[in-house]
Amino acid sequence: MLFLLLTAAAIVWVRNLFAVVILSGVYSLLMAGTFTILDAVDVAFTEAAVGAGISTVLLLATLALVGQEDHGQHRRALGPIAIVALAGAMLIYAVPDMPRFGSPEAPIHVHVAPRYIEETPNAIGIPNVVTAVLADYRSFDTLGEVTVIFTAGIGVLLLLAGKRRKRK
Amino acid sequence: MNEHLILRVVIKFLIPFILLFALYVQAHGDYGPGGGFQAGVIFSAGLILYGMVFGLQRLRKVAPPKLVLTFIAIGLLLYAGVGFVTMLLGGTFLDYGYLADISTHGHHYGIILIELGVGITVASVMIAIFQTFTERTEENTDRNVGTR
Amino acid sequence: MSALGNFNYVIAITLAMIGFYVLIERGNLIKKLVGLNVFQTSVFLLYISMGKIEGGTPPIHYDGVAPFSNPLPHVLILTAIVVAVATLSVGLALVIRIREAYGTIEEDEIRALDDQLGDAE
């Protein structure tokens, strides 16, 4: 977990964009490890494949096009720091009101989830509850989400793949 | 790219296993961790690896852009199509229970079909995006060769 | 105890703030996108932390191991990750177009160029 923080802080400080991209890949991989510890194997799997794999490749492909150096001025303005500190302080102030970490009585665990877990083996007949919820109970969500991917793909193709107009 | 001999040999050896693993993840999404998203991403990662090492031209031969574009649509249509089939069979949209005589089996078939649709769309979108990005890169390097 | 027990939430918030800071302070568009990514991932961490149950196992049914961690956040985040990569790719495509139109990906320089154009007209 602390490595996560370190990597994220490094992303802020490092100026070379290539290093930033590689660090974001490292960050995603660490995040995937954390997800595995927190029992979310499916999510960890996806995060490792997507975050550390595909997005790094895409970022690198973009870097090949736009160059590597971040030579913008650091504005060092107090505004952003103040906003971030304020928002962070408010959120941390809210933390003690959250249910205790790992507590089975937290509101999130008592409402819909038990039904999914209990019904899945009988009603759907597959052991992986995550897949069952994803593709069956909540298949409308997934349909919408596949449509988002579809739209993103079409959007990228429209932005980049068209015939180049000749510029002077 | 001719100089990276070790890379090319190792990658050539790895790619079939990556693709096979993607298919395994796709097919076993209902028993272990995995499913359409992961399978699609891993599958496209295999092809993208191929494209990175052997060049875009050869990737185009393996996955022609037209075909990839068609598959983007096919995946989504397969997903929505399952919904309409269940409607025709008497249920509501995406109510898999009507796909087979026994409701449980129907659910199972439905999930497999849907995951397949998701996998196809995700894989082909990722490949298409990678192809357009690298295509841009190659055009730009061609143009910049004289100037830099 | 409460601060230590909710360690995960604090980490998630810190990460979110780091991502937020990169997003609003840095002028480089690629770095902004990476910051956005950090921000998104911190939200994933928050959700997954909420889904965890003490002594729980991954939500896959085998011979009655119990209790399971909550599968619902897992599903939501699974889709969120893939949507995140889709938005990332669209963002990168936009960055490439901006670079082609302006020759730079620094926000300040783009704004300066815009001002110049406005003055010329």
Coordinates of C-alpha atoms in Angstrom, one line a residue:
Chain A
M1 CA 0.0 0.0 0.0
L2 CA 2.8 2.4 0.9
F3 CA 4.4 1.5 -2.4
L4 CA 1.3 2.7 -4.1
L5 CA 1.6 6.0 -2.4
L6 CA 5.3 6.2 -3.3
T7 CA 4.6 5.5 -7.0
A8 CA 1.8 8.0 -7.1
A9 CA 4.0 10.6 -5.6
A10 CA 6.7 9.8 -8.1
I11 CA 4.2 10.3 -10.9
V12 CA 3.7 13.9 -9.6
W13 CA 7.4 14.7 -9.4
V14 CA 9.0 13.0 -12.4
R15 CA 9.3 15.2 -15.5
N16 CA 10.1 12.7 -18.2
L17 CA 6.8 11.5 -19.6
F18 CA 8.3 8.1 -20.5
A19 CA 9.1 7.5 -16.8
V20 CA 5.6 8.7 -15.9
V21 CA 4.0 6.1 -18.2
I22 CA 6.1 3.3 -16.9
L23 CA 5.4 4.4 -13.3
S24 CA 1.7 4.3 -14.1
G25 CA 2.1 0.8 -15.3
V26 CA 3.9 -0.1 -12.1
Y27 CA 1.1 1.6 -10.1
S28 CA -1.5 -0.4 -11.9
L29 CA 0.3 -3.7 -11.2
L30 CA 0.6 -2.8 -7.5
M31 CA -3.0 -2.0 -7.4
A32 CA -3.8 -5.4 -8.9
G33 CA -1.8 -7.0 -6.1
T34 CA -3.8 -5.0 -3.6
F35 CA -7.1 -6.1 -5.2
T36 CA -6.0 -9.8 -4.9
I37 CA -5.4 -9.3 -1.2
L38 CA -8.8 -7.7 -0.8
D39 CA -10.4 -10.9 -2.4
A40 CA -11.3 -9.2 -5.7
V41 CA -9.6 -11.7 -8.0
D42 CA -11.6 -10.8 -11.1
V43 CA -10.9 -7.2 -10.6
A44 CA -7.2 -7.8 -10.0
F45 CA -7.1 -9.8 -13.2
T46 CA -8.7 -7.1 -15.2
E47 CA -6.6 -4.4 -13.6
A48 CA -3.4 -6.3 -14.4
A49 CA -4.3 -6.9 -18.0
V50 CA -5.8 -3.5 -18.7
G51 CA -3.9 -1.1 -16.5
A52 CA -0.5 -2.6 -16.7
G53 CA -0.9 -3.9 -20.2
I54 CA -3.1 -2.1 -22.6
S55 CA -3.1 1.4 -21.2
T56 CA 0.7 1.4 -20.9
V57 CA 0.9 0.4 -24.6
L58 CA -1.6 3.1 -25.6
L59 CA 0.2 5.7 -23.6
L60 CA 3.6 4.7 -25.1
A61 CA 2.1 4.8 -28.6
T62 CA 0.9 8.3 -27.9
L63 CA 4.3 9.3 -26.6
A64 CA 5.9 8.2 -29.8
L65 CA 3.7 10.8 -31.4
V66 CA 3.9 13.7 -29.1
G67 CA 7.4 13.6 -27.6
Q68 CA 8.7 12.8 -24.1
E69 CA 9.4 15.9 -22.2
D70 CA 7.0 17.7 -19.9
H71 CA 8.4 21.2 -20.2
G72 CA 5.5 23.2 -19.0
Q73 CA 6.2 25.6 -16.1
H74 CA 5.3 24.5 -12.7
R75 CA 2.9 27.2 -11.7
R76 CA 3.4 26.5 -8.0
A77 CA 0.2 28.3 -7.5
L78 CA -1.4 28.0 -4.0
G79 CA -4.8 27.6 -5.5
P80 CA -4.7 24.0 -6.6
I81 CA -2.8 22.9 -3.4
A82 CA -5.4 24.7 -1.2
I83 CA -8.3 23.1 -3.1
V84 CA -6.8 19.6 -2.9
A85 CA -5.9 20.0 0.8
L86 CA -9.4 21.2 1.6
A87 CA -11.1 18.4 -0.3
G88 CA -8.8 15.8 1.2
A89 CA -9.3 17.1 4.7
M90 CA -13.1 17.0 4.3
L91 CA -13.0 13.4 3.0
I92 CA -10.7 12.3 5.8
Y93 CA -12.9 14.0 8.3
A94 CA -15.7 11.7 7.0
V95 CA -13.6 8.5 7.3
P96 CA -14.3 7.7 11.0
D97 CA -18.0 7.7 10.2
M98 CA -17.5 4.8 7.7
P99 CA -18.3 1.3 8.9
R100 CA -15.3 -0.5 10.3
F101 CA -13.1 -2.1 7.6
G102 CA -14.0 -5.7 7.0
S103 CA -17.0 -5.6 9.3
P104 CA -19.7 -8.1 8.1
E105 CA -22.5 -5.8 9.4
A106 CA -21.7 -2.9 7.2
P107 CA -24.7 -1.7 5.3
I108 CA -23.2 -2.7 2.0
H109 CA -23.2 -6.3 3.0
V110 CA -26.7 -6.7 4.3
H111 CA -28.9 -5.6 1.5
V112 CA -28.7 -7.0 -2.0
A113 CA -25.4 -8.9 -2.0
P114 CA -26.5 -11.9 0.2
R115 CA -29.3 -12.6 -2.1
Y116 CA -26.9 -12.8 -5.1
I117 CA -24.6 -15.0 -3.2
E118 CA -27.3 -17.4 -1.9
E119 CA -29.3 -17.7 -5.1
T120 CA -26.5 -18.0 -7.6
P121 CA -25.8 -21.7 -7.3
N122 CA -29.4 -22.7 -7.5
A123 CA -30.9 -20.2 -9.9
I124 CA -28.0 -19.8 -12.3
G125 CA -25.8 -22.9 -11.6
I126 CA -22.4 -21.4 -12.0
P127 CA -19.9 -21.0 -9.1
N128 CA -18.4 -17.6 -9.9
V129 CA -20.8 -15.1 -8.4
V130 CA -19.1 -12.1 -10.0
T131 CA -19.7 -13.5 -13.4
A132 CA -23.3 -14.3 -12.5
V133 CA -24.1 -10.8 -11.3
L134 CA -22.2 -9.2 -14.2
A135 CA -23.8 -11.2 -17.0
D136 CA -27.1 -12.1 -15.5
Y137 CA -28.6 -10.1 -12.7
R138 CA -27.1 -6.9 -14.0
S139 CA -26.8 -7.7 -17.7
F140 CA -28.5 -4.4 -18.7
D141 CA -25.5 -2.6 -17.1
T142 CA -23.1 -4.7 -19.0
L143 CA -24.9 -4.1 -22.2
G144 CA -24.7 -0.4 -21.7
E145 CA -21.0 -0.8 -20.8
V146 CA -20.2 -2.8 -24.0
T147 CA -22.0 0.0 -25.9
V148 CA -19.6 2.5 -24.2
I149 CA -16.6 0.5 -25.4
F150 CA -18.1 0.3 -28.8
T151 CA -18.7 4.0 -28.9
A152 CA -15.1 4.7 -27.6
G153 CA -13.7 2.5 -30.4
I154 CA -15.8 4.3 -33.0
G155 CA -14.8 7.7 -31.5
V156 CA -11.1 6.9 -31.7
L157 CA -11.5 5.6 -35.3
L158 CA -13.3 8.8 -36.2
L159 CA -10.7 11.0 -34.6
L160 CA -7.6 9.4 -36.0
A161 CA -8.3 7.0 -38.8
G162 CA -9.9 9.4 -41.3
K163 CA -8.2 10.5 -44.5
R164 CA -5.6 13.2 -43.6
R165 CA -6.5 16.5 -45.0
K166 CA -3.6 18.1 -46.8
R167 CA -2.3 21.0 -44.8
K168 CA -0.1 23.6 -46.3
Chain B
M1 CA 13.2 -4.4 -35.9
N2 CA 15.5 -7.0 -37.5
E3 CA 18.1 -6.7 -34.8
H4 CA 16.0 -7.9 -31.8
L5 CA 16.5 -11.6 -32.6
I6 CA 16.0 -12.9 -29.0
L7 CA 12.9 -10.8 -28.6
R8 CA 11.4 -12.0 -31.8
V9 CA 12.0 -15.7 -31.0
V10 CA 10.7 -15.4 -27.5
I11 CA 7.6 -13.5 -28.6
K12 CA 6.9 -15.9 -31.3
F13 CA 7.0 -18.7 -28.7
L14 CA 4.8 -16.8 -26.3
I15 CA 2.0 -15.6 -28.5
P16 CA 0.2 -18.9 -29.0
F17 CA 0.2 -19.4 -25.2
I18 CA -1.2 -15.9 -24.6
L19 CA -4.0 -16.5 -27.2
L20 CA -4.7 -19.9 -25.7
F21 CA -4.8 -18.4 -22.2
A22 CA -7.3 -15.8 -23.4
L23 CA -9.6 -18.5 -24.8
Y24 CA -9.3 -20.4 -21.5
V25 CA -10.2 -17.3 -19.5
Q26 CA -13.1 -16.7 -21.9
A27 CA -14.5 -20.3 -21.5
H28 CA -13.9 -20.6 -17.8
G29 CA -15.3 -17.2 -16.8
D30 CA -18.2 -19.0 -15.0
Y31 CA -16.0 -21.3 -12.9
G32 CA -12.9 -19.3 -12.0
P33 CA -11.9 -15.7 -12.2
G34 CA -12.2 -14.3 -15.7
G35 CA -14.7 -13.6 -18.3
G36 CA -15.3 -11.6 -21.5
F37 CA -13.5 -8.4 -20.5
Q38 CA -10.3 -10.1 -19.3
A39 CA -10.3 -12.6 -22.2
G40 CA -10.8 -9.8 -24.8
V41 CA -8.0 -7.7 -23.3
I42 CA -5.6 -10.6 -23.1
F43 CA -6.4 -11.7 -26.6
S44 CA -5.8 -8.2 -28.0
A45 CA -2.6 -8.0 -25.9
G46 CA -1.3 -11.1 -27.7
L47 CA -2.0 -9.5 -31.1
I48 CA -0.7 -6.1 -30.1
L49 CA 2.5 -7.8 -28.9
Y50 CA 2.7 -9.3 -32.4
G51 CA 2.2 -5.9 -34.0
M52 CA 4.8 -4.3 -31.8
V53 CA 7.5 -6.8 -32.6
F54 CA 6.8 -7.6 -36.2
G55 CA 5.4 -4.4 -37.4
L56 CA 2.0 -3.0 -38.3
Q57 CA 2.0 -4.4 -41.8
R58 CA 2.1 -8.0 -40.6
L59 CA -0.5 -7.3 -37.9
R60 CA -2.7 -6.0 -40.7
K61 CA -2.4 -9.3 -42.5
V62 CA -3.4 -11.2 -39.4
A63 CA -6.2 -8.8 -38.4
P64 CA -7.4 -6.8 -41.4
P65 CA -8.9 -3.4 -40.2
K66 CA -12.1 -4.1 -42.1
L67 CA -12.5 -7.4 -40.3
V68 CA -11.8 -5.9 -36.9
L69 CA -14.3 -3.2 -37.5
T70 CA -16.9 -5.8 -38.4
F71 CA -16.1 -7.8 -35.2
I72 CA -16.6 -4.7 -33.1
A73 CA -20.2 -4.6 -34.3
I74 CA -20.7 -8.3 -34.2
G75 CA -19.9 -8.5 -30.5
L76 CA -22.4 -5.8 -29.6
L77 CA -25.0 -7.3 -31.9
L78 CA -24.5 -10.8 -30.4
Y79 CA -25.1 -9.3 -26.9
A80 CA -28.2 -7.4 -27.9
G81 CA -29.3 -10.3 -30.1
V82 CA -29.4 -12.6 -27.1
G83 CA -31.8 -10.1 -25.5
F84 CA -34.1 -10.1 -28.5
V85 CA -34.0 -13.9 -28.8
T86 CA -35.2 -14.2 -25.2
M87 CA -38.0 -11.8 -26.1
L88 CA -39.0 -13.9 -29.0
L89 CA -39.0 -17.0 -26.8
G90 CA -41.6 -15.4 -24.5
G91 CA -39.5 -13.8 -21.8
T92 CA -38.4 -10.2 -21.2
F93 CA -35.3 -8.6 -22.6
L94 CA -32.2 -10.6 -21.5
D95 CA -34.2 -13.0 -19.5
Y96 CA -32.0 -16.1 -20.1
G97 CA -34.3 -18.6 -18.4
Y98 CA -36.2 -19.0 -21.7
L99 CA -33.1 -20.1 -23.7
A100 CA -33.4 -23.8 -22.6
D101 CA -36.0 -26.1 -21.2
I102 CA -34.4 -26.0 -17.8
S103 CA -34.1 -22.5 -16.5
T104 CA -30.6 -23.0 -15.0
H105 CA -29.2 -24.3 -18.2
G106 CA -30.8 -21.3 -20.0
H107 CA -29.0 -18.9 -17.7
H108 CA -25.7 -20.7 -18.3
Y109 CA -26.1 -20.5 -22.1
G110 CA -27.0 -16.9 -21.8
I111 CA -24.0 -16.0 -19.8
I112 CA -21.7 -17.9 -22.1
L113 CA -23.1 -16.1 -25.2
I114 CA -23.0 -12.7 -23.5
E115 CA -19.5 -13.1 -22.4
L116 CA -18.5 -14.1 -25.9
G117 CA -20.1 -11.0 -27.2
V118 CA -18.3 -8.9 -24.7
G119 CA -15.0 -10.6 -25.4
I120 CA -15.3 -10.1 -29.2
T121 CA -16.1 -6.4 -28.8
V122 CA -13.4 -5.6 -26.3
A123 CA -10.7 -7.5 -28.2
S124 CA -11.5 -6.0 -31.5
V125 CA -11.9 -2.4 -30.1
M126 CA -8.5 -2.7 -28.5
I127 CA -6.9 -4.0 -31.6
A128 CA -8.5 -1.3 -33.7
I129 CA -7.4 1.4 -31.4
F130 CA -3.8 0.1 -31.4
Q131 CA -3.8 -0.1 -35.1
T132 CA -5.0 3.5 -35.6
F133 CA -2.5 4.8 -33.0
T134 CA 0.5 3.0 -34.6
E135 CA -0.6 3.9 -38.0
R136 CA -0.4 7.6 -37.0
T137 CA 3.0 7.0 -35.6
E138 CA 4.3 5.4 -38.8
E139 CA 2.9 8.2 -41.0
N140 CA 4.5 10.8 -38.8
T141 CA 7.9 9.2 -38.7
D142 CA 7.8 8.9 -42.5
R143 CA 7.1 12.6 -42.7
N144 CA 9.7 13.7 -40.2
V145 CA 12.5 11.6 -41.5
G146 CA 13.6 14.4 -43.8
T147 CA 13.2 17.2 -41.4
R148 CA 15.0 15.9 -38.4
Chain C
M1 CA -8.5 2.3 16.2
S2 CA -10.8 4.0 13.9
A3 CA -8.1 5.7 11.9
L4 CA -6.1 2.5 11.7
G5 CA -9.1 0.3 11.0
N6 CA -10.0 2.5 8.1
F7 CA -6.5 2.7 6.8
N8 CA -7.6 1.6 3.3
Y9 CA -10.0 4.5 3.0
V10 CA -7.3 7.0 4.0
I11 CA -5.0 5.6 1.4
A12 CA -7.7 5.8 -1.2
I13 CA -8.4 9.4 -0.3
T14 CA -4.7 10.3 -0.4
L15 CA -4.4 8.7 -3.8
A16 CA -7.5 10.5 -5.1
M17 CA -6.0 13.8 -3.9
I18 CA -2.7 13.1 -5.6
G19 CA -4.5 12.3 -8.8
F20 CA -6.7 15.4 -8.4
Y21 CA -3.7 17.5 -7.8
V22 CA -1.9 16.3 -11.0
L23 CA -5.2 16.8 -12.9
I24 CA -5.6 20.5 -12.0
E25 CA -2.0 21.6 -11.5
R26 CA 0.0 20.1 -14.3
G27 CA -0.3 21.6 -17.7
N28 CA 0.9 18.6 -19.7
L29 CA -2.1 16.8 -21.2
I30 CA -0.6 13.3 -21.0
K31 CA 0.3 13.9 -17.4
K32 CA -3.3 15.0 -16.8
L33 CA -4.6 11.8 -18.2
V34 CA -2.2 9.7 -16.0
G35 CA -3.5 11.8 -13.1
L36 CA -7.0 11.0 -14.1
N37 CA -6.1 7.3 -14.1
V38 CA -4.7 7.5 -10.6
F39 CA -7.9 9.2 -9.5
Q40 CA -10.0 6.5 -11.0
T41 CA -8.0 3.7 -9.6
S42 CA -8.2 5.2 -6.1
V43 CA -12.0 5.1 -6.4
F44 CA -11.7 1.4 -7.4
L45 CA -9.7 0.9 -4.3
L46 CA -12.3 2.5 -2.1
Y47 CA -15.1 0.3 -3.6
I48 CA -13.1 -2.9 -3.3
S49 CA -12.2 -2.0 0.3
M50 CA -15.8 -1.6 1.1
G51 CA -16.6 -5.0 -0.3
K52 CA -14.1 -6.9 1.8
I53 CA -15.3 -8.9 4.7
E54 CA -12.9 -10.0 7.4
G55 CA -11.9 -13.6 6.8
G56 CA -13.8 -13.6 3.6
T57 CA -12.9 -15.5 0.4
P58 CA -13.2 -14.5 -3.2
P59 CA -16.9 -14.9 -4.3
I60 CA -16.5 -18.2 -6.1
H61 CA -18.6 -21.1 -4.8
Y62 CA -16.7 -24.2 -3.8
D63 CA -17.7 -26.8 -1.2
G64 CA -19.3 -24.3 1.1
V65 CA -16.4 -22.0 1.9
A66 CA -17.8 -18.9 3.5
P67 CA -18.2 -16.0 4.1
F68 CA -17.7 -14.5 0.7
S69 CA -16.6 -11.0 0.1
N70 CA -19.3 -8.8 -1.4
P71 CA -19.4 -9.5 -5.2
L72 CA -21.3 -6.4 -6.1
P73 CA -18.5 -3.8 -5.9
H74 CA -16.3 -6.2 -7.8
V75 CA -18.8 -6.2 -10.7
L76 CA -19.1 -2.5 -10.7
I77 CA -15.4 -2.0 -10.7
L78 CA -14.8 -4.6 -13.3
T79 CA -16.9 -2.6 -15.7
A80 CA -15.5 0.7 -14.5
I81 CA -11.9 -0.5 -15.3
V82 CA -12.8 -1.3 -18.9
V83 CA -14.7 2.0 -19.3
A84 CA -11.6 3.7 -17.8
V85 CA -9.4 2.3 -20.5
A86 CA -12.0 3.3 -23.2
T87 CA -12.1 6.9 -22.0
L88 CA -8.3 6.9 -21.7
S89 CA -8.0 5.9 -25.4
V90 CA -10.4 8.5 -26.5
G91 CA -8.5 11.1 -24.4
L92 CA -5.2 10.0 -26.0
A93 CA -6.8 10.3 -29.4
L94 CA -7.8 13.8 -28.6
V95 CA -4.3 14.6 -27.4
I96 CA -2.9 13.4 -30.6
R97 CA -5.2 15.6 -32.6
I98 CA -4.4 18.6 -30.4
R99 CA -0.7 18.0 -30.9
E100 CA -1.3 17.9 -34.7
A101 CA -3.3 21.1 -34.7
Y102 CA -1.2 23.1 -32.2
G103 CA 2.2 21.4 -32.2
T104 CA 2.3 21.2 -28.4
I105 CA 0.5 19.4 -25.6
E106 CA 1.1 22.0 -22.9
E107 CA -2.0 23.7 -21.8
D108 CA -0.4 27.2 -21.3
E109 CA 1.1 27.2 -24.8
I110 CA -2.1 26.1 -26.4
R111 CA -3.9 29.0 -24.6
A112 CA -1.2 31.4 -25.7
L113 CA -1.6 30.2 -29.3
D114 CA -5.3 30.7 -29.0
D115 CA -4.8 34.3 -27.8
Q116 CA -2.5 35.0 -30.6
L117 CA -5.0 33.8 -33.1
G118 CA -7.7 36.0 -31.5
D119 CA -5.5 39.1 -31.7
A120 CA -4.6 38.5 -35.3
E121 CA -8.3 38.4 -36.4

